[in-house]
Coordinates of C-alpha atoms and ligand atoms in Angstrom, one line a residue:
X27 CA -37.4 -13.6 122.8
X28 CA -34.8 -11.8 121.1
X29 CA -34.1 -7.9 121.9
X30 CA -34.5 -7.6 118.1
X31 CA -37.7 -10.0 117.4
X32 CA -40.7 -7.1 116.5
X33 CA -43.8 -7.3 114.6
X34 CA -46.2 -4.6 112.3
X35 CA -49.6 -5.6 111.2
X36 CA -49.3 -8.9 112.8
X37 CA -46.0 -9.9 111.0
X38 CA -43.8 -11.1 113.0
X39 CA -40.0 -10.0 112.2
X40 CA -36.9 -12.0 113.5
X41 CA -35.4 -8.3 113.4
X42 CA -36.3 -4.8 112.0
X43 CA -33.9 -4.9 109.3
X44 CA -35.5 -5.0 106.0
X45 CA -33.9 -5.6 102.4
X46 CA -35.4 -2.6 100.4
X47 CA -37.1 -3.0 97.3
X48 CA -34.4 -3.0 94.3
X49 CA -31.6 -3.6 96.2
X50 CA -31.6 -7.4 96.3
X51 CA -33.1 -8.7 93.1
X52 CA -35.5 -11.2 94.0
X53 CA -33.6 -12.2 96.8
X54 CA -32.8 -15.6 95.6
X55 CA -29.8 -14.5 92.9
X56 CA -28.3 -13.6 96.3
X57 CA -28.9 -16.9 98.3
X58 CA -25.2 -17.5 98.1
X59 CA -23.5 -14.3 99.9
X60 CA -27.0 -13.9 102.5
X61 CA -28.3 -15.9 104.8
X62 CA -31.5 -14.9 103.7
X63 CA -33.8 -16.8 106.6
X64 CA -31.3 -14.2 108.8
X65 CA -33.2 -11.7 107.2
X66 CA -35.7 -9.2 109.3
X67 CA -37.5 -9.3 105.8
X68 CA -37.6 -9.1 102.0
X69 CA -38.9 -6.6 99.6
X70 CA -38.6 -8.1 95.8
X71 CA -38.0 -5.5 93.7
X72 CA -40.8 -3.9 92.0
X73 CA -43.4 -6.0 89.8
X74 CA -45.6 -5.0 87.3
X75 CA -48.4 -6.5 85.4
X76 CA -46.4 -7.6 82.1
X77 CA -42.2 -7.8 81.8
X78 CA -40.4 -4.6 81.5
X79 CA -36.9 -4.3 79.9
X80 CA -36.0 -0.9 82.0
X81 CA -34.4 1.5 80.9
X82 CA -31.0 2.4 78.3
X83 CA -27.9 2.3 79.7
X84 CA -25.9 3.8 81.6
X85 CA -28.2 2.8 84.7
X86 CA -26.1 3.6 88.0
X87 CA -24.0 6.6 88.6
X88 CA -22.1 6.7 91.8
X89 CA -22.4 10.0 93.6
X90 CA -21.1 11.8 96.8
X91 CA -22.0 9.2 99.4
X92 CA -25.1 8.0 97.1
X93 CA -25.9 6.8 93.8
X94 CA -28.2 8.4 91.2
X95 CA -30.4 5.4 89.3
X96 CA -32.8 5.1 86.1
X97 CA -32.9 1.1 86.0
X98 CA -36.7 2.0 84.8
X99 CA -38.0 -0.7 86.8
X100 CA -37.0 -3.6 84.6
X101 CA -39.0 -6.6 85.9
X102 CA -40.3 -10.7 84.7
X103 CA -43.8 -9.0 85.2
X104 CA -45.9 -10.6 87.5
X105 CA -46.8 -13.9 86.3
X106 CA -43.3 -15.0 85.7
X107 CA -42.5 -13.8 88.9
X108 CA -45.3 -16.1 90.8
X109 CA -44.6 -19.1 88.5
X110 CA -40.6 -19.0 88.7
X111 CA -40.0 -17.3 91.7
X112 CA -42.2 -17.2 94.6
X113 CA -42.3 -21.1 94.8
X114 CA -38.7 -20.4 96.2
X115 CA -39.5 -17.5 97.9
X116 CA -42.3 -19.1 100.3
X117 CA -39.8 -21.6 101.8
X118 CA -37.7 -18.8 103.3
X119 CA -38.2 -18.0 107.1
X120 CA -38.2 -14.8 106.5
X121 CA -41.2 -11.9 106.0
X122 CA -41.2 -11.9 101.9
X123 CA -43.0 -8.5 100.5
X124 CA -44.3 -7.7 97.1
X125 CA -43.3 -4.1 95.7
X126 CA -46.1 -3.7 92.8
X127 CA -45.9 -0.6 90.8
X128 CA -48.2 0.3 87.5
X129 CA -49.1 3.4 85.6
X130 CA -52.9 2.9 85.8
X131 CA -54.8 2.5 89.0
X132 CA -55.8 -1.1 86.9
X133 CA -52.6 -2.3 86.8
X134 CA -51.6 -2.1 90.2
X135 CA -54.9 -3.8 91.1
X136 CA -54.4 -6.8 88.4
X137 CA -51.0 -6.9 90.0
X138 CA -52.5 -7.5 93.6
X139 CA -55.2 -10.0 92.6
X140 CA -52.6 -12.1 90.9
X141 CA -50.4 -12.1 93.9
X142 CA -53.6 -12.7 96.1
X143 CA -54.2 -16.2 94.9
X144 CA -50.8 -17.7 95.6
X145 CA -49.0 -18.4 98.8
X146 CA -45.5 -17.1 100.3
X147 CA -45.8 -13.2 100.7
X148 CA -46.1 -11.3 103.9
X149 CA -47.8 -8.4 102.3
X150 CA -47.3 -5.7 99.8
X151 CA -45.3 -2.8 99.4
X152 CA -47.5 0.0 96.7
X153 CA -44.6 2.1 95.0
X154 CA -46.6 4.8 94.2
X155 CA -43.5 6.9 92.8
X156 CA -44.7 6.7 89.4
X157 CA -47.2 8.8 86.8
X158 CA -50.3 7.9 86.3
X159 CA -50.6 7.9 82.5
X160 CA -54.4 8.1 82.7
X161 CA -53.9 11.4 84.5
X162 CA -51.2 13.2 82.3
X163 CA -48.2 12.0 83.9
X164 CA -49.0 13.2 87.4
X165 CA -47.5 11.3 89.8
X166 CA -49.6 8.9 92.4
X167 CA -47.2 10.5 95.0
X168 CA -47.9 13.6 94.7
X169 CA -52.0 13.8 94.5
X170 CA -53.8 12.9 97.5
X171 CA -56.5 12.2 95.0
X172 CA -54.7 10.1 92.5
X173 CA -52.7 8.6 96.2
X174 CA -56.2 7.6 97.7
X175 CA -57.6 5.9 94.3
X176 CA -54.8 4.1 94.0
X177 CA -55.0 2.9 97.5
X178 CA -58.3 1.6 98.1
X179 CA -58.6 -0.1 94.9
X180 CA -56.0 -2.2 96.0
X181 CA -56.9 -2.8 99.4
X182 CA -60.6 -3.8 97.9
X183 CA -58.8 -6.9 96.4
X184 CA -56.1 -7.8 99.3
X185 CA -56.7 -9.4 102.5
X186 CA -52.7 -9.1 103.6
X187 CA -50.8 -6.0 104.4
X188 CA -50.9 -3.4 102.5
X189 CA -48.0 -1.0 103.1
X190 CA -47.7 2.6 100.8
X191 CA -44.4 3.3 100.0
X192 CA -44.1 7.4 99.7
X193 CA -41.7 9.4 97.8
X194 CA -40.4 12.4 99.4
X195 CA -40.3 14.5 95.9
X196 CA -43.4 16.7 97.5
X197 CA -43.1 19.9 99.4
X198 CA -45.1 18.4 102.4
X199 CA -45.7 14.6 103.6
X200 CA -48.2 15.1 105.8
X201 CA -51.5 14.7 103.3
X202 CA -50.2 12.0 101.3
X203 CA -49.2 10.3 105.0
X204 CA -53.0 11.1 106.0
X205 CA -54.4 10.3 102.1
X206 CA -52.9 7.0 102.8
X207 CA -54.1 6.0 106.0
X208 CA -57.8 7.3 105.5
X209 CA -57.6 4.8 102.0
X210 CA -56.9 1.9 104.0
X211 CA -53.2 1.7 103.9
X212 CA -51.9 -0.6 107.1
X213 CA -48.4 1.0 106.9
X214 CA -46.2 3.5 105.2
X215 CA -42.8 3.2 104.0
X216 CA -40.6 6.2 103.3
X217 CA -38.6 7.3 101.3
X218 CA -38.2 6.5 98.1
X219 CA -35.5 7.9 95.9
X220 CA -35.0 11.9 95.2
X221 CA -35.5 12.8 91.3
X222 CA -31.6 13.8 90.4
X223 CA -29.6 14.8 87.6
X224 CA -25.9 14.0 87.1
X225 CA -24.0 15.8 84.3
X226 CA -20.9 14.7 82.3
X227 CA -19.1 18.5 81.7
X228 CA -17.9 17.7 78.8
X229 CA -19.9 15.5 76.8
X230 CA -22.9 18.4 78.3
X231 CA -25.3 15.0 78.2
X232 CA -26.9 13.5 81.5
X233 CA -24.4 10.5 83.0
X234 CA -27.9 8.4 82.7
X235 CA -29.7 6.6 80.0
X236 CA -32.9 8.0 80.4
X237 CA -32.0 11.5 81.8
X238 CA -32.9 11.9 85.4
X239 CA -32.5 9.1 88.0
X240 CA -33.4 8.7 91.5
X241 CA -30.4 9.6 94.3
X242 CA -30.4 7.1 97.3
X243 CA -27.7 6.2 100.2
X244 CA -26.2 8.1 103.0
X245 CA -26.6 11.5 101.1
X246 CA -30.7 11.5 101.5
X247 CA -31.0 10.2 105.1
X248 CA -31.2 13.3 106.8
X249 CA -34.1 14.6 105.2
X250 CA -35.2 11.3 104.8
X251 CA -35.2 11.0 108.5
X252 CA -37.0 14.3 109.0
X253 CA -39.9 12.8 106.7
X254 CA -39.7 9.7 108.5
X255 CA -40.7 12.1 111.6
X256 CA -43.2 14.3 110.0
X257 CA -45.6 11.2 108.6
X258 CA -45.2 9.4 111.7
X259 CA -46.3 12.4 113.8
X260 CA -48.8 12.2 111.2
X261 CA -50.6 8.5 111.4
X262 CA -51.3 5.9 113.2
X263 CA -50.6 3.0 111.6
X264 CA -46.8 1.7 111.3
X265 CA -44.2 3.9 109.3
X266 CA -41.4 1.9 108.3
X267 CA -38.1 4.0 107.5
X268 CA -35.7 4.0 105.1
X269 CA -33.2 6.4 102.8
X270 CA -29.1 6.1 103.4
X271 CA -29.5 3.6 106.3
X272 CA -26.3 2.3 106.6
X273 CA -25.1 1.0 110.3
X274 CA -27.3 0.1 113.6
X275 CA -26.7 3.5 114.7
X276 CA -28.9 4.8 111.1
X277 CA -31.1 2.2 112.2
X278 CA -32.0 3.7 115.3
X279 CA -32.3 6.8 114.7
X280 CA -34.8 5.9 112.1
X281 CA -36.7 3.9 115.2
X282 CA -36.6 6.7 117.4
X283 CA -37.8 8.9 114.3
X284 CA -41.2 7.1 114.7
X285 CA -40.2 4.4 112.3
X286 CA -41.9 0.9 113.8
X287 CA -38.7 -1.3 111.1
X288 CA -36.6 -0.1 108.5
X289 CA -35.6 -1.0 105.2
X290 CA -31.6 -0.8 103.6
X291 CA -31.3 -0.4 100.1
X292 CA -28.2 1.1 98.6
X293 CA -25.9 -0.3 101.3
X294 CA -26.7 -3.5 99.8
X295 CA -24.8 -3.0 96.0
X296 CA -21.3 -2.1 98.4
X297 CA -22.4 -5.1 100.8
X298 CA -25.7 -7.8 100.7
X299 CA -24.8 -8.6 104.0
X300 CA -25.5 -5.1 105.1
X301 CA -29.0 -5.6 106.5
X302 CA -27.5 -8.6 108.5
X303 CA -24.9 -6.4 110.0
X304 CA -27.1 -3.6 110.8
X305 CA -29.3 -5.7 112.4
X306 CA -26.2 -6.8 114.1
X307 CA -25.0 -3.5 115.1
X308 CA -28.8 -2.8 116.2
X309 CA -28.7 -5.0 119.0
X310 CA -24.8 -4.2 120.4
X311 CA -26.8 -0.8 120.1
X312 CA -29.8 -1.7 122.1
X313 CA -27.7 -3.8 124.6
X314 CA -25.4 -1.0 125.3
X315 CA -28.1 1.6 125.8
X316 CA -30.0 -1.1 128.3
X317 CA -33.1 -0.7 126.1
X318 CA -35.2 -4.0 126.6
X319 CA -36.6 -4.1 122.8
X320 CA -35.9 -2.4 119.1
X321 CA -39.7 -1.4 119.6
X322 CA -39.3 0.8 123.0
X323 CA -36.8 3.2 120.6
X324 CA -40.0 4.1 118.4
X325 CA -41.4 7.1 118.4
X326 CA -38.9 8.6 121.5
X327 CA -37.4 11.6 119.9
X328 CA -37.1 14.1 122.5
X329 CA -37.0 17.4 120.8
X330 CA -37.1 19.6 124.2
X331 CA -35.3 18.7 127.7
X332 CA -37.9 17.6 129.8
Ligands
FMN1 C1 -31.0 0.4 91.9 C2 -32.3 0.7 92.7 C3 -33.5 0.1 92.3 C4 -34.7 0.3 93.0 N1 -35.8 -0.3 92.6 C5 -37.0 0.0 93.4 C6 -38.2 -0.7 93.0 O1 -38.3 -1.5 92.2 N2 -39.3 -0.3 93.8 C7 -39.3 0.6 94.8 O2 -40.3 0.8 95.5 N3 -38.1 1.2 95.1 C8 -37.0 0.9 94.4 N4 -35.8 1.5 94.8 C9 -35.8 2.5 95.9 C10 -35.2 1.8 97.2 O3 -36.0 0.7 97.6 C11 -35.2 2.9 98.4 O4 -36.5 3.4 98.6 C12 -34.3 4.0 98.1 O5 -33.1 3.6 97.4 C13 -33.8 4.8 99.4 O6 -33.2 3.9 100.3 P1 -31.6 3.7 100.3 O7 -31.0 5.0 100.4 O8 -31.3 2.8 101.5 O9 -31.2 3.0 99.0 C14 -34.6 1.3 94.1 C15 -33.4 1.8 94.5 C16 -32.2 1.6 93.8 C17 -30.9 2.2 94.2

């Protein structure tokens, strides 16, 4: 077995490296430039329960070592996205997960049960970075309340995976971590994008569409790697990290964070080979440092000389 081969919930990863949610279409448009069987794993980006068109342009605006984005979660919806492209999606080798969002605790459960009665997917990533309409705008993310509805009414309907994908825009992790875990969830991703705001100076309008975006890549992976830390410190079930992650060495230190895999997003619009060649770099990593397997780094921050 490979240094790099790992597992969480009983899915078996050829490597920890993870395409992020968003990053990578629906994989497939990418089939070209990735080998995506090469893949540690797949997250599609996010579907909902009918199509959404996203957001008005501009969508993307590159920042200091990040990017600021309002793509609005444009999407086929779920049904299109079952009928046209799972069927393609199930003959990869490679851990496929759903990322289902909604704005009612409904929707994210009608979302689940249509995924539930077709083949392909490893399990589910919730992205519970949005506002509940039914609870004036408050986000999922933010309520351990609104967190833990949302949670067990989807893991009522699933009988795969079910990881929770939390945003960092909260003053503290630790009860949404725990709201999670006591709702059933079998693993937490984190993070998800910062709420930003770039300005053009002299237009005085926001550089985005719709306002505010989310910021991503290498500028959020410090404190995304302190989250990473507090929520696995937190739970016991998997955390998988993820914000900025951009060579092995990232990678790592997400591991030894307490993160079980991690996920690359933003590295993936300069390069969609990146997750291949952080996995690379990984295991030159692992092999230099004599450590057996990517698992034995998790968890093994030292803060204190012992
Ligand atoms: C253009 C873009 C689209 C995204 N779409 C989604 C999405 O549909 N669902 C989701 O959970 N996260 C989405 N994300 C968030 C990423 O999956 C990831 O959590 C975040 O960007 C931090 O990781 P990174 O710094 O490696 O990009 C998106 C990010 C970007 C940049």
């Amino acid at each position: 077995m490979s240094r790099l081969a790992t597992s969480f919930c009983g899915i078996a990863l050829r490597n920890p490296v993870i395409a992020a949610s968003g990053t990578l279409g629906y994989g497939l448009e990418f089939a070209k430039q990735v080998d995506l069987d090469s893949l540690g794993g797949l997250v599609v980006k996010g579907l909902s329960r009918e199509p959404i068109e996203g957001n008005p342009a501009p969508r993307v605006y590159e920042t200091a070592a990040g990017m600021i984005n309002s793509i609005g979660l444009q999407n086929v919806g779920v049904r299109a996205f079952v009928a046209e492209k799972l069927p393609a999606l199930a003959k990869l080798r490679t851990a496929v997960f759903a990322n289902i969002f909604g704005y009612r605790t409904e929707d994210y459960v009608e979302v689940a049960r249509v995924l539930e009665d077709h083949e392909g997917l490893a399990g589910y990533e919730l992205n519970v970075s949005c506002p509940n309409t039914k609870h004036g705008g408050i986000y999922f993310s933010s309520d351990p309340m609104l967190l833990s509805e949302v949670v067990s009414a989807v893991k009522r309907v699933v009988r795969r995976p079910l990881m929770v994908k939390l945003s960092p825009n909260v003053a503290a992790i630790e009860p949404l971590a725990r709201a999670a875990e006591e709702s059933g969830a079998d693993a937490l991703s984190l993070v998800n994008t910062f709420v930003a705001l770039a300005i053009d100076p002299h237009t005085r309008r926001p550089r985005l569409g719709n306002g505010f975006g989310g910021l991503s890549g290498p500028a959020i992976r410090p404190i995304a790697l302190r989250m990473v830390y507090e929520a696995a410190q937190a739970v016991k079930i998997p955390v998988i990290g993820l914000g900025g992650i951009a060579s092995g060495a990232d990678a790592a230190e997400f591991m030894i964070a307490g993160a079980s895999a991690v996920e690359v997003g933003t590295a993936n619009f300069w390069d969609p080979q990146s997750p291949l060649r952080i996995a690379r770099e990984l295991d030159e990593f692992l092999k230099r440092e004599n450590v057996a397997r990517a698992a034995d780094l998790t968890g093994t921050l030292r803060f204190h000389e012992d």
